[in-house]
mmCIF file of C-alpha atoms and ligand atoms in Angstrom:
data_model
loop_
_atom_site.group_PDB
_atom_site.id
_atom_site.type_symbol
_atom_site.label_atom_id
_atom_site.label_comp_id
_atom_site.label_asym_id
_atom_site.label_seq_id
_atom_site.Cartn_x
_atom_site.Cartn_y
_atom_site.Cartn_z
ATOM 1 C CA UNK A 19 123.519 86.109 42.113
ATOM 2 C CA UNK A 20 119.721 85.817 42.496
ATOM 3 C CA UNK A 21 119.025 88.670 44.947
ATOM 4 C CA UNK A 22 121.266 91.082 46.869
ATOM 5 C CA UNK A 23 120.244 91.929 50.414
ATOM 6 C CA UNK A 24 123.358 91.243 52.499
ATOM 7 C CA UNK A 25 127.072 90.438 52.365
ATOM 8 C CA UNK A 26 126.360 86.709 52.146
ATOM 9 C CA UNK A 27 124.823 87.120 48.659
ATOM 10 C CA UNK A 28 128.110 88.363 47.230
ATOM 11 C CA UNK A 29 130.257 85.308 47.959
ATOM 12 C CA UNK A 30 134.006 85.676 48.645
ATOM 13 C CA UNK A 31 134.836 89.334 49.264
ATOM 14 C CA UNK A 32 138.296 89.167 47.649
ATOM 15 C CA UNK A 33 136.636 88.209 44.346
ATOM 16 C CA UNK A 34 134.034 90.987 44.729
ATOM 17 C CA UNK A 35 136.795 93.534 45.409
ATOM 18 C CA UNK A 36 138.723 92.324 42.359
ATOM 19 C CA UNK A 37 135.593 92.781 40.252
ATOM 20 C CA UNK A 38 135.003 96.228 41.770
ATOM 21 C CA UNK A 39 138.526 97.375 40.869
ATOM 22 C CA UNK A 40 138.101 96.018 37.335
ATOM 23 C CA UNK A 41 134.914 98.073 36.947
ATOM 24 C CA UNK A 42 136.443 101.143 38.611
ATOM 25 C CA UNK A 43 139.261 101.033 36.046
ATOM 26 C CA UNK A 44 136.885 100.526 33.092
ATOM 27 C CA UNK A 45 133.324 101.181 34.169
ATOM 28 C CA UNK A 46 131.893 100.733 30.658
ATOM 29 C CA UNK A 47 133.492 97.318 30.078
ATOM 30 C CA UNK A 48 130.069 95.610 30.264
ATOM 31 C CA UNK A 49 128.064 98.349 28.553
ATOM 32 C CA UNK A 50 125.945 95.960 26.463
ATOM 33 C CA UNK A 51 125.185 93.412 29.214
ATOM 34 C CA UNK A 52 121.951 95.201 30.156
ATOM 35 C CA UNK A 53 120.688 95.954 26.620
ATOM 36 C CA UNK A 54 116.860 95.778 26.547
ATOM 37 C CA UNK A 55 116.760 95.028 30.265
ATOM 38 C CA UNK A 56 114.850 97.339 32.579
ATOM 39 C CA UNK A 57 115.745 98.309 36.129
ATOM 40 C CA UNK A 58 112.893 99.564 38.306
ATOM 41 C CA UNK A 59 114.071 101.565 41.317
ATOM 42 C CA UNK A 60 111.445 101.956 44.059
ATOM 43 C CA UNK A 61 111.840 104.481 46.832
ATOM 44 C CA UNK A 62 109.671 104.386 49.927
ATOM 45 C CA UNK A 63 112.176 106.891 51.434
ATOM 46 C CA UNK A 64 114.287 109.816 50.223
ATOM 47 C CA UNK A 65 117.715 109.435 48.652
ATOM 48 C CA UNK A 66 120.443 111.389 46.895
ATOM 49 C CA UNK A 67 123.436 109.041 46.549
ATOM 50 C CA UNK A 68 121.593 105.746 46.146
ATOM 51 C CA UNK A 69 119.263 107.165 43.521
ATOM 52 C CA UNK A 70 121.988 108.737 41.385
ATOM 53 C CA UNK A 71 124.721 106.111 41.798
ATOM 54 C CA UNK A 72 122.434 103.140 41.104
ATOM 55 C CA UNK A 73 120.906 104.824 38.057
ATOM 56 C CA UNK A 74 124.413 105.619 36.805
ATOM 57 C CA UNK A 75 125.479 102.011 37.410
ATOM 58 C CA UNK A 76 122.530 100.739 35.371
ATOM 59 C CA UNK A 77 123.431 103.139 32.549
ATOM 60 C CA UNK A 78 127.059 101.890 32.682
ATOM 61 C CA UNK A 79 125.648 98.445 31.884
ATOM 62 C CA UNK A 80 123.359 99.662 29.092
ATOM 63 C CA UNK A 81 120.097 99.161 31.033
ATOM 64 C CA UNK A 82 116.861 101.124 30.794
ATOM 65 C CA UNK A 83 115.866 102.659 34.127
ATOM 66 C CA UNK A 84 112.526 103.574 35.708
ATOM 67 C CA UNK A 85 112.355 105.324 39.087
ATOM 68 C CA UNK A 86 109.237 105.485 41.262
ATOM 69 C CA UNK A 87 108.801 107.384 44.525
ATOM 70 C CA UNK A 88 106.105 105.303 46.134
ATOM 71 C CA UNK A 89 104.692 107.936 48.471
ATOM 72 C CA UNK A 90 104.829 110.842 46.037
ATOM 73 C CA UNK A 91 104.017 109.859 42.462
ATOM 74 C CA UNK A 92 102.169 106.583 43.128
ATOM 75 C CA UNK A 93 99.226 105.333 45.171
ATOM 76 C CA UNK A 94 99.922 104.891 48.848
ATOM 77 C CA UNK A 95 100.377 101.194 49.544
ATOM 78 C CA UNK A 96 98.944 99.041 52.315
ATOM 79 C CA UNK A 97 101.354 96.314 53.418
ATOM 80 C CA UNK A 98 99.328 94.295 55.960
ATOM 81 C CA UNK A 99 96.916 91.493 55.036
ATOM 82 C CA UNK A 100 93.506 91.555 56.710
ATOM 83 C CA UNK A 101 93.326 95.342 56.955
ATOM 84 C CA UNK A 102 89.968 96.890 55.968
ATOM 85 C CA UNK A 103 91.284 99.375 53.436
ATOM 86 C CA UNK A 104 89.011 102.295 54.298
ATOM 87 C CA UNK A 105 91.893 104.684 55.069
ATOM 88 C CA UNK A 106 94.282 106.710 52.918
ATOM 89 C CA UNK A 107 95.934 103.722 51.161
ATOM 90 C CA UNK A 108 94.042 102.768 47.967
ATOM 91 C CA UNK A 109 96.322 99.923 46.805
ATOM 92 C CA UNK A 110 97.803 96.816 48.425
ATOM 93 C CA UNK A 111 101.405 95.700 48.025
ATOM 94 C CA UNK A 112 100.156 92.237 47.082
ATOM 95 C CA UNK A 113 98.736 93.592 43.806
ATOM 96 C CA UNK A 114 101.262 96.379 43.299
ATOM 97 C CA UNK A 115 104.349 94.154 43.581
ATOM 98 C CA UNK A 116 103.511 91.673 40.778
ATOM 99 C CA UNK A 117 102.289 94.563 38.611
ATOM 100 C CA UNK A 118 105.638 96.292 39.033
ATOM 101 C CA UNK A 119 107.394 92.981 38.387
ATOM 102 C CA UNK A 120 105.578 92.775 35.041
ATOM 103 C CA UNK A 121 107.346 95.921 33.822
ATOM 104 C CA UNK A 122 110.872 95.219 35.083
ATOM 105 C CA UNK A 123 113.712 92.712 34.802
ATOM 106 C CA UNK A 124 115.391 93.713 38.079
ATOM 107 C CA UNK A 125 113.900 95.632 41.032
ATOM 108 C CA UNK A 126 115.752 97.774 43.569
ATOM 109 C CA UNK A 127 113.897 98.678 46.776
ATOM 110 C CA UNK A 128 114.573 101.311 49.419
ATOM 111 C CA UNK A 129 112.395 100.750 52.470
ATOM 112 C CA UNK A 130 113.636 101.982 55.846
ATOM 113 C CA UNK A 131 112.714 100.741 59.308
ATOM 114 C CA UNK A 132 109.335 102.120 60.293
ATOM 115 C CA UNK A 133 109.947 101.882 64.074
ATOM 116 C CA UNK A 134 106.352 100.722 64.653
ATOM 117 C CA UNK A 135 107.206 97.098 65.367
ATOM 118 C CA UNK A 136 110.779 95.834 65.865
ATOM 119 C CA UNK A 137 109.928 92.304 64.701
ATOM 120 C CA UNK A 138 108.407 93.600 61.446
ATOM 121 C CA UNK A 139 111.492 95.720 60.789
ATOM 122 C CA UNK A 140 113.974 92.983 61.701
ATOM 123 C CA UNK A 141 112.078 90.440 59.578
ATOM 124 C CA UNK A 142 112.400 92.838 56.592
ATOM 125 C CA UNK A 143 108.705 92.452 55.826
ATOM 126 C CA UNK A 144 108.598 94.912 52.911
ATOM 127 C CA UNK A 145 111.787 93.783 51.158
ATOM 128 C CA UNK A 146 110.878 90.118 51.547
ATOM 129 C CA UNK A 147 107.439 90.669 50.032
ATOM 130 C CA UNK A 148 109.150 92.016 46.895
ATOM 131 C CA UNK A 149 111.396 88.949 46.790
ATOM 132 C CA UNK A 150 108.415 86.646 47.258
ATOM 133 C CA UNK A 151 105.841 88.232 44.960
ATOM 134 C CA UNK A 152 107.632 90.191 42.201
ATOM 135 C CA UNK A 153 109.023 87.199 40.306
ATOM 136 C CA UNK A 154 112.182 89.283 39.670
ATOM 137 C CA UNK A 155 115.666 89.550 41.149
ATOM 138 C CA UNK A 156 115.505 92.119 43.954
ATOM 139 C CA UNK A 157 118.291 94.132 45.535
ATOM 140 C CA UNK A 158 118.286 96.322 48.600
ATOM 141 C CA UNK A 159 118.874 100.042 48.205
ATOM 142 C CA UNK A 160 118.726 100.226 52.048
ATOM 143 C CA UNK A 161 116.183 98.194 53.908
ATOM 144 C CA UNK A 162 115.083 98.154 57.541
ATOM 145 C CA UNK A 163 118.177 96.426 58.915
ATOM 146 C CA UNK A 164 120.905 96.594 56.255
ATOM 147 C CA UNK A 165 122.410 98.903 53.601
ATOM 148 C CA UNK A 166 124.636 96.484 51.654
ATOM 149 C CA UNK A 167 125.352 98.715 48.631
ATOM 150 C CA UNK A 168 126.761 101.288 51.077
ATOM 151 C CA UNK A 169 128.797 98.713 52.988
ATOM 152 C CA UNK A 170 130.243 97.327 49.768
ATOM 153 C CA UNK A 171 131.283 100.857 48.725
ATOM 154 C CA UNK A 172 132.763 101.376 52.218
ATOM 155 C CA UNK A 173 134.792 98.179 51.889
ATOM 156 C CA UNK A 174 136.059 99.197 48.433
ATOM 157 C CA UNK A 175 137.120 102.557 49.918
ATOM 158 C CA UNK A 176 138.969 100.896 52.810
ATOM 159 C CA UNK A 177 140.722 98.522 50.402
ATOM 160 C CA UNK A 178 141.820 101.503 48.287
ATOM 161 C CA UNK A 179 143.269 103.416 51.237
ATOM 162 C CA UNK A 180 144.610 100.857 53.689
ATOM 163 C CA UNK A 181 148.382 100.746 54.154
ATOM 164 C CA UNK A 182 148.515 97.494 56.131
ATOM 165 C CA UNK A 183 146.952 94.088 55.544
ATOM 166 C CA UNK A 184 144.966 94.081 58.789
ATOM 167 C CA UNK A 185 143.928 97.677 59.663
ATOM 168 C CA UNK A 186 142.102 98.710 62.829
ATOM 169 C CA UNK A 187 138.594 99.885 61.901
ATOM 170 C CA UNK A 188 136.390 101.617 64.488
ATOM 171 C CA UNK A 189 132.650 102.173 64.132
ATOM 172 C CA UNK A 190 131.580 104.965 66.469
ATOM 173 C CA UNK A 191 128.112 106.135 67.461
ATOM 174 C CA UNK A 192 127.719 109.932 67.273
ATOM 175 C CA UNK A 193 124.814 112.177 68.287
ATOM 176 C CA UNK A 194 121.900 113.224 66.079
ATOM 177 C CA UNK A 195 118.666 115.101 66.815
ATOM 178 C CA UNK A 196 116.364 112.426 65.359
ATOM 179 C CA UNK A 197 115.805 108.674 65.619
ATOM 180 C CA UNK A 198 117.770 106.988 62.818
ATOM 181 C CA UNK A 199 117.632 103.316 61.773
ATOM 182 C CA UNK A 200 120.393 100.798 62.506
ATOM 183 C CA UNK A 201 120.737 99.701 58.863
ATOM 184 C CA UNK A 202 124.089 101.361 58.124
ATOM 185 C CA UNK A 203 125.879 100.336 61.361
ATOM 186 C CA UNK A 204 124.379 96.817 61.279
ATOM 187 C CA UNK A 205 125.502 96.342 57.726
ATOM 188 C CA UNK A 206 128.933 97.887 58.221
ATOM 189 C CA UNK A 207 129.486 95.575 61.200
ATOM 190 C CA UNK A 208 128.410 92.561 59.190
ATOM 191 C CA UNK A 209 130.819 93.395 56.350
ATOM 192 C CA UNK A 210 133.750 94.252 58.646
ATOM 193 C CA UNK A 211 133.299 90.919 60.409
ATOM 194 C CA UNK A 212 133.896 89.203 57.065
ATOM 195 C CA UNK A 213 136.677 91.571 55.933
ATOM 196 C CA UNK A 214 140.296 91.258 57.052
ATOM 197 C CA UNK A 215 140.488 93.854 59.837
ATOM 198 C CA UNK A 216 140.608 94.419 63.583
ATOM 199 C CA UNK A 217 137.063 95.685 64.193
ATOM 200 C CA UNK A 218 135.906 97.710 67.222
ATOM 201 C CA UNK A 219 132.488 99.273 67.890
ATOM 202 C CA UNK A 220 132.108 102.123 70.380
ATOM 203 C CA UNK A 221 128.870 103.678 71.652
ATOM 204 C CA UNK A 222 127.238 104.836 74.892
ATOM 205 C CA UNK A 223 125.461 102.245 77.048
ATOM 206 C CA UNK A 224 121.986 101.521 75.644
ATOM 207 C CA UNK A 225 123.072 101.682 71.991
ATOM 208 C CA UNK A 226 124.056 98.016 71.639
ATOM 209 C CA UNK A 227 123.408 96.728 68.117
ATOM 210 C CA UNK A 228 121.829 93.335 67.585
ATOM 211 C CA UNK A 229 124.399 90.585 68.224
ATOM 212 C CA UNK A 230 123.506 88.913 64.935
ATOM 213 C CA UNK A 231 125.241 91.861 63.222
ATOM 214 C CA UNK A 232 128.058 92.700 65.631
ATOM 215 C CA UNK A 233 129.337 89.103 65.741
ATOM 216 C CA UNK A 234 132.922 88.975 66.971
ATOM 217 C CA UNK A 235 133.466 92.747 67.083
ATOM 218 C CA UNK A 236 135.056 94.192 70.218
ATOM 219 C CA UNK A 237 132.562 96.498 71.990
ATOM 220 C CA UNK A 238 134.277 99.382 73.819
ATOM 221 C CA UNK A 239 132.172 101.930 75.737
ATOM 222 C CA UNK A 240 135.078 104.389 76.120
ATOM 223 C CA UNK A 241 135.275 106.224 72.784
ATOM 224 C CA UNK A 242 138.799 107.590 73.349
ATOM 225 C CA UNK A 243 140.118 104.127 74.210
ATOM 226 C CA UNK A 244 138.431 102.678 71.133
ATOM 227 C CA UNK A 245 140.047 105.307 68.872
ATOM 228 C CA UNK A 246 143.624 104.589 70.059
ATOM 229 C CA UNK A 247 145.745 103.433 67.110
ATOM 230 C CA UNK A 248 142.776 103.261 64.714
ATOM 231 C CA UNK A 249 143.425 103.386 60.965
ATOM 232 C CA UNK A 250 139.805 104.086 59.958
ATOM 233 C CA UNK A 251 137.057 105.832 61.946
ATOM 234 C CA UNK A 252 133.506 105.238 60.677
ATOM 235 C CA UNK A 253 130.996 107.566 62.370
ATOM 236 C CA UNK A 254 127.245 107.030 62.340
ATOM 237 C CA UNK A 255 124.264 107.735 64.506
ATOM 238 C CA UNK A 256 121.692 105.071 65.255
ATOM 239 C CA UNK A 257 118.759 104.865 67.628
ATOM 240 C CA UNK A 258 118.425 102.200 70.313
ATOM 241 C CA UNK A 259 118.079 98.692 68.871
ATOM 242 C CA UNK A 260 116.987 96.799 72.000
ATOM 243 C CA UNK A 261 113.400 95.477 72.204
ATOM 244 C CA UNK A 262 112.848 97.626 75.339
ATOM 245 C CA UNK A 263 113.900 100.940 73.752
ATOM 246 C CA UNK A 264 113.627 100.196 70.026
ATOM 247 C CA UNK A 265 113.900 103.375 67.931
ATOM 248 C CA UNK A 266 114.373 105.686 70.922
ATOM 249 C CA UNK A 267 116.928 108.497 71.147
ATOM 250 C CA UNK A 268 118.621 107.854 74.505
ATOM 251 C CA UNK A 269 121.414 110.417 74.228
ATOM 252 C CA UNK A 270 122.450 113.518 72.304
ATOM 253 C CA UNK A 271 125.780 113.760 74.123
ATOM 254 C CA UNK A 272 127.969 115.953 71.936
ATOM 255 C CA UNK A 273 131.150 114.770 73.634
ATOM 256 C CA UNK A 274 130.745 111.827 71.184
ATOM 257 C CA UNK A 275 130.896 114.173 68.152
ATOM 258 C CA UNK A 276 134.022 113.149 66.232
ATOM 259 C CA UNK A 277 136.530 116.003 66.400
ATOM 260 C CA UNK A 278 140.257 116.642 66.434
ATOM 261 C CA UNK A 279 140.442 115.591 70.128
ATOM 262 C CA UNK A 280 139.437 112.022 69.260
ATOM 263 C CA UNK A 281 141.293 111.862 65.923
ATOM 264 C CA UNK A 282 144.537 112.865 67.697
ATOM 265 C CA UNK A 283 144.813 109.456 69.432
ATOM 266 C CA UNK A 284 144.352 107.467 66.200
ATOM 267 C CA UNK A 285 147.036 106.276 63.797
ATOM 268 C CA UNK A 286 146.361 109.353 61.610
ATOM 269 C CA UNK A 287 143.084 107.619 60.780
ATOM 270 C CA UNK A 288 140.909 108.193 57.774
ATOM 271 C CA UNK A 289 137.430 109.519 58.592
ATOM 272 C CA UNK A 290 134.392 107.841 57.021
ATOM 273 C CA UNK A 291 130.636 108.486 56.970
ATOM 274 C CA UNK A 292 127.977 107.307 54.520
ATOM 275 C CA UNK A 293 126.351 110.780 54.132
ATOM 276 C CA UNK A 294 124.139 112.716 54.523
ATOM 277 C CA UNK A 295 125.899 113.952 57.651
ATOM 278 C CA UNK A 296 124.972 116.619 60.190
ATOM 279 C CA UNK A 297 128.116 118.649 60.761
ATOM 280 C CA UNK A 298 129.065 119.452 64.348
ATOM 281 C CA UNK A 299 126.628 116.802 65.581
ATOM 282 C CA UNK A 300 128.272 113.720 64.011
ATOM 283 C CA UNK A 301 131.620 115.263 63.010
ATOM 284 C CA UNK A 302 133.343 118.616 63.292
ATOM 285 C CA UNK A 303 133.917 120.806 60.241
ATOM 286 C CA UNK A 304 137.695 120.422 60.493
ATOM 287 C CA UNK A 305 137.622 116.600 60.546
ATOM 288 C CA UNK A 306 135.211 116.206 57.624
ATOM 289 C CA UNK A 307 137.131 118.798 55.594
ATOM 290 C CA UNK A 308 140.566 117.329 56.389
ATOM 291 C CA UNK A 309 142.672 115.523 53.761
ATOM 292 C CA UNK A 310 142.019 112.291 55.740
ATOM 293 C CA UNK A 311 138.265 112.498 55.148
ATOM 294 C CA UNK A 312 136.993 109.807 52.751
ATOM 295 C CA UNK A 313 133.335 110.807 52.601
ATOM 296 C CA UNK A 314 133.470 111.830 48.925
ATOM 297 C CA UNK A 315 135.413 108.732 47.717
ATOM 298 C CA UNK A 316 132.922 106.583 49.647
ATOM 299 C CA UNK A 317 130.003 108.224 47.850
ATOM 300 C CA UNK A 318 131.800 107.927 44.496
ATOM 301 C CA UNK A 319 132.341 104.204 45.123
ATOM 302 C CA UNK A 320 128.577 103.730 45.383
ATOM 303 C CA UNK A 321 128.574 103.738 41.567
ATOM 304 C CA UNK A 322 131.149 100.933 41.588
ATOM 305 C CA UNK A 323 129.386 98.771 44.174
ATOM 306 C CA UNK A 324 126.058 99.159 42.351
ATOM 307 C CA UNK A 325 127.648 98.324 38.988
ATOM 308 C CA UNK A 326 129.120 95.078 40.376
ATOM 309 C CA UNK A 327 125.794 94.096 41.951
ATOM 310 C CA UNK A 328 123.719 94.848 38.839
ATOM 311 C CA UNK A 329 126.271 93.050 36.655
ATOM 312 C CA UNK A 330 125.998 89.942 38.838
ATOM 313 C CA UNK A 331 122.173 90.086 38.753
ATOM 314 C CA UNK A 332 122.129 90.562 34.962
ATOM 315 C CA UNK A 333 124.492 87.615 34.474
ATOM 316 C CA UNK A 334 121.990 85.402 36.321
ATOM 317 C CA UNK A 335 118.851 86.437 34.387
HETATM 318 N N1 LIG B 566 124.383 106.986 51.855
HETATM 319 C C1 LIG B 566 123.191 106.943 51.235
HETATM 320 O O1 LIG B 566 122.565 105.890 51.079
HETATM 321 O O2 LIG B 566 122.772 108.158 50.788
HETATM 322 P P1 LIG B 566 121.291 108.494 50.299
HETATM 323 O O3 LIG B 566 120.371 108.261 51.485
HETATM 324 O O4 LIG B 566 121.329 109.935 49.873
HETATM 325 O O5 LIG B 566 120.931 107.571 49.182
#
């Protein structure tokens, strides 16, 4: 694997799952593969799980790790060509990227949607500049439109807990006080469309995700109807994705908060969320604390998904 930015980079999912289970059962099996290789992790945005799980994955493989918070410990970076750099950004990405590439063998980048320009976000301008100019394999640690390490961990978690070959998986919008990117729901939709499941997305009108991600998913605007018979409920907030309302918060309707009322019509579904989660906005205390909540196994599987991805990138160096 040359880079990892979406599900298509991973190839057949059954093989990736097999590899994930092999690593889960012996996570130090490849502990010399990364000897004398350096991972550089770059964060334009905050992180808890991605930072720790990816660093742990690199250590599982024997790699050296460097972590840089771009907007805290480093110079602020300009990303546009042609800008007269007389503002608060003393360095340009076009110099910074190859410099960083000189110190690393593999680069991980976290760069969220900026909500200034939908086209820029949906073209993944920052991530693609790293791929183009670093001269190194690059993987996404959540970009503007996708969070593939999370979706891979989500798929591993579903595979571990499903009790039927073709489960019903429901992605539901839930309210949040702030405008959040579409990366997690886009990515989850993309992965579920490839996985073997009956996939339904439910959200209020105005929260339609881009069709390039939702694919063949059934879109159901009635949340209770969508939840009927579900085996897995995946809750997430996202802001509007349409060009007309891109990045806007159109609703904070707390009747969409996932609680025992909605879970009661499911097939005793498991509850999933990528974390961090705002309790009693996205999900009630009782649902997230129930024995059917998978939020901690999902987070734990981030180490497994990152180990598989780094292993594949190391094997291709
Ligand atoms: N789920 C996830 O990516 O968590 P962090 O933002 O804390 O890394």
